[in-house]
Each structure stands twice: as structure tokens, then as C-alpha cells.
Amino acid sequence: MSKRGKFITFEGLDGTGKSTQLRKLAAVVRAAGHKVVETREPGGTLTGEKIRKVLLDSGTAGLSPMAEMALMFASRAQHIAEVIEPALAAGSVVLCDRFTDSTEAYQGSGRRLGSHAVRELHRVLCGNLQPDLTILLDSDAGLSVSRARRRNKRALKVASRGHADENRFESETRAFFARVHEGYLAIAARDHGRVAVVDARGTPGQTHQKILEVVRRKVKL
Ligand code: TMP
């Protein structure tokens, strides 16, 4: 049997550059000879991508915060069973764009459902699976969210050509994102062994170098 792989998650507000940084890290880890699985939440499986569409489509009206949290976990439970656990068992490095910290920050803090409910659901539905390392990209909340809004408006223009409308969260208020930001910082303070806060206000190249340094220091690949 091969050695169990490593599970690395990327977290942060919308527009902090998580997806770009995940791709850059994947290229480096692959070049070093490891098997790498790049994935995301909500999504990552066929079922999860359908759930993602319901969750992020701005046409989804009146979704209750509890239903929103339940759908995030439904996507995650399927993702763990179908993709993450098999990949880890096969010795791969799994790089995941968002995981349960997103639920704690967005639903727990942003929607005010509290950390306790999120952590309990994680224990029951996700076998309490913990990442080996979480990279929390931290930036100015206002700037990141405006960046995400501009990106999604561009995507919306081509929505008629088959691109998804993923604007539901971006239409939230500044106060909501300020709570999400606070939620993330509280997780980082509590789980400082697992969560590394990386300043993402520089260029993508500078942020990438900081991430490489953290990964080299914290994960034995
Ligand atoms: P992204 O894939 O562009 O990061 O968008 C996913 C959106 O879903 C983002 O606004 C954060 C939100 N989200 C939650 O609210 N809770 C969660 O558990 C996850 C995974 C994402």
C-alpha cells in the first residue's frame, strides 16, 4: 500500500487569488514528482457541481442559511467519499480550493449560524477530516470582494454562452464580508498549527513564493 498523501486547502475571501495560487503550487508539486489532485468546493464531483450551481446562482432566491449550510456539507461529504479520501489513500497530494473553514467563516460567522454547528456537522458528515495544512490568503476585505465582483460581472456577460452565473455571494453586504474575515482570523488564531496566514496583498508571484516557503516548512512531501 502506498503512503497516505497530503491534504492542503486554500481559504480566504472571494477575490484573494486562491485559484491562481492553487494552480501555481500544483505545478511545483507535480514537477517535484508527486501525484497531485486539484479540486474545489462547493463542487469537485458531478453531484457537487450540481449543488454548486444551486448555491452560487444568483437566481436561487430565498435559500435559508440552514439549507445553505446543509448543501455545502452535502457537496463536501460526496467530495470526501468520491475524490479526497481515495486520492489520499493512493498517496496523492490533494489541493482543495475551500473546505470546512469556508463554512465556518461564511455560514458560521457571515450568516451567524455559529462555529459549534459547523464543527459538529463536520464531525458527523465528514468524519472530522482535517487538512494537513490550510493556507489562508489574507487581503483587504473590500478590495478582494470588489475584485471578485468585477470578475463575476465579466463572466455574467458571457453567461449566455454557457458560463455559470456565480454571483449570489458577491451580492452580500460589506458587513457580511467583514464578519467572514473576522471568522477566518478567529479560525487561524485557534488552529495556528494547521492554518498559515499568508499576506496576499503583493503580486501573485510574491504570494506564490510565500506559499512555497510555508509548504516547505510545514508539510513533509
Ligand atoms: P469560489 O469557488 O469562487 O470561491 O466561490 C464559492 C463561494 O461559496 C464563495 O463566495 C464562498 C462560498 N462558500 C460558502 O459560503 N461556504 C462554503 O462552505 C464554501 C465551500 C463556499
Short mmCIF file of C-alpha atoms and ligand atoms in Angstrom, two decimals:
data_model
loop_
_atom_site.label_atom_id
_atom_site.label_comp_id
_atom_site.label_asym_id
_atom_site.label_seq_id
_atom_site.Cartn_x
_atom_site.Cartn_y
_atom_site.Cartn_z
CA MET A 1 0.00 0.00 0.00
CA SER A 2 1.30 3.48 -0.81
CA LYS A 3 1.96 6.08 1.84
CA ARG A 4 -1.04 8.29 2.63
CA GLY A 5 -0.94 11.57 0.70
CA LYS A 6 -1.24 15.12 1.97
CA PHE A 7 -4.31 17.30 2.12
CA ILE A 8 -3.72 21.04 1.60
CA THR A 9 -6.60 23.53 1.49
CA PHE A 10 -6.75 27.15 0.31
CA GLU A 11 -9.02 29.59 2.11
CA GLY A 12 -9.84 33.27 2.03
CA LEU A 13 -12.39 35.84 0.93
CA ASP A 14 -13.58 35.90 -2.66
CA GLY A 15 -11.02 37.61 -4.91
CA THR A 16 -7.87 36.89 -2.86
CA GLY A 17 -6.37 34.81 -5.70
CA LYS A 18 -6.88 31.31 -4.25
CA SER A 19 -7.45 29.56 -7.57
CA THR A 20 -4.37 31.12 -9.19
CA GLN A 21 -2.20 30.23 -6.21
CA LEU A 22 -3.55 26.68 -6.09
CA ARG A 23 -2.62 26.17 -9.77
CA LYS A 24 0.87 27.58 -9.21
CA LEU A 25 1.50 25.33 -6.23
CA ALA A 26 0.14 22.30 -8.13
CA ALA A 27 2.67 22.89 -10.92
CA VAL A 28 5.58 22.99 -8.46
CA VAL A 29 4.47 19.90 -6.52
CA ARG A 30 3.91 17.97 -9.75
CA ALA A 31 7.32 18.99 -11.07
CA ALA A 32 8.81 17.57 -7.87
CA GLY A 33 7.39 14.18 -8.90
CA HIS A 34 4.22 13.91 -6.78
CA LYS A 35 0.76 12.93 -7.94
CA VAL A 36 -1.49 15.96 -7.48
CA VAL A 37 -5.28 16.28 -7.42
CA GLU A 38 -6.64 19.83 -7.85
CA THR A 39 -10.20 20.25 -6.72
CA ARG A 40 -12.67 22.73 -5.23
CA GLU A 41 -15.71 23.25 -3.03
CA PRO A 42 -18.56 23.53 -3.36
CA GLY A 43 -18.10 21.10 -6.27
CA GLY A 44 -15.34 18.66 -7.13
CA THR A 45 -17.71 15.84 -8.18
CA LEU A 46 -20.56 15.69 -10.71
CA THR A 47 -23.11 15.84 -7.89
CA GLY A 48 -21.14 18.56 -6.09
CA GLU A 49 -21.00 20.72 -9.22
CA LYS A 50 -24.81 20.48 -9.48
CA ILE A 51 -25.07 21.55 -5.84
CA ARG A 52 -22.60 24.38 -6.57
CA LYS A 53 -24.89 25.68 -9.30
CA VAL A 54 -27.84 25.85 -6.89
CA LEU A 55 -25.70 27.54 -4.21
CA LEU A 56 -23.97 30.19 -6.31
CA ASP A 57 -26.55 31.04 -8.96
CA SER A 58 -27.97 34.49 -8.21
CA GLY A 59 -31.30 33.10 -9.48
CA THR A 60 -31.51 30.92 -6.34
CA ALA A 61 -33.87 33.01 -4.24
CA GLY A 62 -34.80 32.69 -0.57
CA LEU A 63 -32.38 29.89 0.35
CA SER A 64 -32.37 29.70 4.16
CA PRO A 65 -28.97 29.89 5.92
CA MET A 66 -29.51 26.38 7.32
CA ALA A 67 -30.34 24.97 3.89
CA GLU A 68 -27.26 26.75 2.52
CA MET A 69 -25.06 25.15 5.18
CA ALA A 70 -26.61 21.72 4.58
CA LEU A 71 -25.92 21.96 0.84
CA MET A 72 -22.29 22.96 1.47
CA PHE A 73 -21.92 19.84 3.61
CA ALA A 74 -23.78 17.63 1.11
CA SER A 75 -21.30 18.65 -1.56
CA ARG A 76 -18.40 18.10 0.86
CA ALA A 77 -19.48 14.65 2.08
CA GLN A 78 -19.74 13.45 -1.53
CA HIS A 79 -16.40 15.07 -2.38
CA ILE A 80 -14.64 13.34 0.50
CA ALA A 81 -16.11 9.94 -0.37
CA GLU A 82 -15.60 10.16 -4.11
CA VAL A 83 -12.40 12.19 -4.54
CA ILE A 84 -10.47 13.28 -1.45
CA GLU A 85 -10.22 10.06 0.57
CA PRO A 86 -9.45 7.80 -2.43
CA ALA A 87 -6.76 10.25 -3.60
CA LEU A 88 -5.17 10.47 -0.15
CA ALA A 89 -5.25 6.68 0.17
CA ALA A 90 -3.48 6.43 -3.19
CA GLY A 91 -0.71 8.75 -1.94
CA SER A 92 -1.67 11.89 -3.87
CA VAL A 93 -1.28 15.47 -2.75
CA VAL A 94 -4.81 16.90 -2.73
CA LEU A 95 -5.04 20.66 -3.23
CA CYS A 96 -8.53 21.89 -2.46
CA ASP A 97 -9.92 25.38 -3.12
CA ARG A 98 -12.03 25.87 0.07
CA PHE A 99 -13.11 23.31 2.69
CA THR A 100 -14.91 23.38 6.06
CA ASP A 101 -13.18 26.60 7.19
CA SER A 102 -15.21 28.31 4.45
CA THR A 103 -18.42 27.03 6.05
CA GLU A 104 -17.27 28.19 9.47
CA ALA A 105 -16.35 31.65 8.12
CA TYR A 106 -19.28 32.19 5.69
CA GLN A 107 -22.17 30.33 7.33
CA GLY A 108 -20.85 30.28 10.91
CA SER A 109 -19.75 33.94 11.06
CA GLY A 110 -21.19 35.57 7.91
CA ARG A 111 -24.68 34.08 8.34
CA ARG A 112 -24.28 33.96 12.14
CA LEU A 113 -25.02 30.21 12.46
CA GLY A 114 -22.09 29.85 14.85
CA SER A 115 -18.93 27.72 14.83
CA HIS A 116 -20.35 24.98 17.01
CA ALA A 117 -22.96 23.79 14.46
CA VAL A 118 -20.38 23.78 11.68
CA ARG A 119 -17.84 21.81 13.69
CA GLU A 120 -20.47 19.28 14.81
CA LEU A 121 -21.67 18.74 11.23
CA HIS A 122 -18.08 18.35 10.13
CA ARG A 123 -17.56 15.66 12.74
CA VAL A 124 -20.73 13.74 11.78
CA LEU A 125 -20.76 14.20 7.99
CA CYS A 126 -17.06 14.45 7.16
CA GLY A 127 -15.50 12.08 9.72
CA ASN A 128 -13.77 15.17 11.11
CA LEU A 129 -11.23 15.04 8.26
CA GLN A 130 -8.60 17.73 8.88
CA PRO A 131 -6.25 19.21 6.29
CA ASP A 132 -2.50 18.75 6.91
CA LEU A 133 -2.11 22.42 6.03
CA THR A 134 -4.50 25.28 5.32
CA ILE A 135 -3.24 28.36 3.51
CA LEU A 136 -5.37 31.35 4.43
CA LEU A 137 -4.85 34.11 1.88
CA ASP A 138 -5.40 37.37 3.67
CA SER A 139 -6.02 40.66 1.99
CA ASP A 140 -8.08 43.82 2.39
CA ALA A 141 -11.71 42.62 2.57
CA GLY A 142 -13.14 45.50 0.50
CA LEU A 143 -10.55 45.17 -2.28
CA SER A 144 -10.83 41.40 -2.63
CA VAL A 145 -14.60 41.44 -2.79
CA SER A 146 -14.67 44.22 -5.43
CA ARG A 147 -12.19 42.18 -7.46
CA ALA A 148 -14.42 39.10 -7.24
CA ARG A 149 -17.47 41.18 -8.23
CA ARG A 150 -15.73 42.57 -11.34
CA ARG A 151 -14.62 39.07 -12.34
CA ASN A 152 -18.11 37.64 -11.95
CA LYS A 153 -19.71 40.53 -13.87
CA ARG A 154 -17.37 39.74 -16.76
CA ALA A 155 -18.38 36.07 -16.50
CA LEU A 156 -22.06 37.07 -16.43
CA LYS A 157 -21.66 38.89 -19.75
CA VAL A 158 -20.77 35.58 -21.37
CA ALA A 159 -23.30 33.61 -19.30
CA SER A 160 -25.46 33.23 -22.38
CA ARG A 161 -22.56 31.30 -23.91
CA GLY A 162 -22.70 28.62 -21.24
CA HIS A 163 -20.68 30.21 -18.40
CA ALA A 164 -22.19 29.87 -14.94
CA ASP A 165 -23.70 32.82 -13.09
CA GLU A 166 -21.87 32.64 -9.72
CA ASN A 167 -22.92 35.95 -8.20
CA ARG A 168 -25.14 35.04 -5.25
CA PHE A 169 -22.45 35.51 -2.56
CA GLU A 170 -20.84 38.54 -4.21
CA SER A 171 -24.07 40.48 -3.76
CA GLU A 172 -23.74 40.26 0.05
CA THR A 173 -23.04 43.43 2.07
CA ARG A 174 -19.68 44.76 3.28
CA ALA A 175 -20.76 43.90 6.83
CA PHE A 176 -21.25 40.27 5.81
CA PHE A 177 -17.72 40.06 4.36
CA ALA A 178 -16.28 41.83 7.39
CA ARG A 179 -17.81 39.08 9.58
CA VAL A 180 -16.44 36.38 7.24
CA HIS A 181 -12.99 37.98 7.50
CA GLU A 182 -13.19 38.06 11.30
CA GLY A 183 -14.34 34.42 11.25
CA TYR A 184 -11.28 33.40 9.26
CA LEU A 185 -8.91 35.23 11.61
CA ALA A 186 -10.53 33.52 14.60
CA ILE A 187 -10.03 30.07 12.99
CA ALA A 188 -6.38 30.92 12.27
CA ALA A 189 -5.81 32.02 15.87
CA ARG A 190 -7.43 28.85 17.24
CA ASP A 191 -5.84 26.33 14.81
CA HIS A 192 -2.47 28.03 14.36
CA GLY A 193 -0.66 24.71 13.89
CA ARG A 194 -2.74 23.87 10.82
CA VAL A 195 -3.60 27.31 9.39
CA ALA A 196 -0.89 29.55 7.92
CA VAL A 197 -1.98 33.12 7.21
CA VAL A 198 -0.30 34.38 4.03
CA ASP A 199 -0.39 38.07 3.14
CA ALA A 200 -1.87 38.18 -0.37
CA ARG A 201 -1.57 41.93 -0.97
CA GLY A 202 1.58 41.66 -3.11
CA THR A 203 1.89 40.40 -6.68
CA PRO A 204 0.79 36.82 -7.47
CA GLY A 205 4.50 35.94 -7.82
CA GLN A 206 5.32 37.27 -4.35
CA THR A 207 2.37 35.45 -2.79
CA HIS A 208 3.45 32.23 -4.55
CA GLN A 209 6.94 32.49 -3.01
CA LYS A 210 5.43 32.94 0.47
CA ILE A 211 3.23 29.87 -0.07
CA LEU A 212 6.19 27.75 -1.21
CA GLU A 213 8.06 28.71 1.93
CA VAL A 214 5.11 27.74 4.16
CA VAL A 215 4.60 24.42 2.37
CA ARG A 216 8.31 23.55 2.62
CA ARG A 217 8.31 24.37 6.31
CA LYS A 218 5.05 22.66 7.28
CA VAL A 219 4.45 19.66 5.01
CA LYS A 220 6.76 16.73 4.58
CA LEU A 221 6.18 15.71 0.99
P1 TMP B 1 -15.49 30.33 -5.21
O1 TMP B 1 -15.44 28.95 -5.71
O2 TMP B 1 -15.44 31.35 -6.31
O3 TMP B 1 -14.55 30.61 -4.12
O4 TMP B 1 -16.99 30.59 -4.68
C1 TMP B 1 -17.58 29.85 -3.72
C2 TMP B 1 -18.48 30.75 -2.90
O5 TMP B 1 -19.17 29.93 -1.96
C3 TMP B 1 -17.73 31.79 -2.11
O6 TMP B 1 -18.45 33.00 -2.12
C4 TMP B 1 -17.71 31.24 -0.71
C5 TMP B 1 -18.94 30.38 -0.65
N1 TMP B 1 -18.82 29.23 0.25
C6 TMP B 1 -19.53 29.23 1.45
O7 TMP B 1 -20.25 30.18 1.73
N2 TMP B 1 -19.41 28.16 2.28
C7 TMP B 1 -18.65 27.06 1.98
O8 TMP B 1 -18.59 26.10 2.76
C8 TMP B 1 -17.92 27.07 0.73
C9 TMP B 1 -17.07 25.89 0.37
C10 TMP B 1 -18.04 28.17 -0.09
#
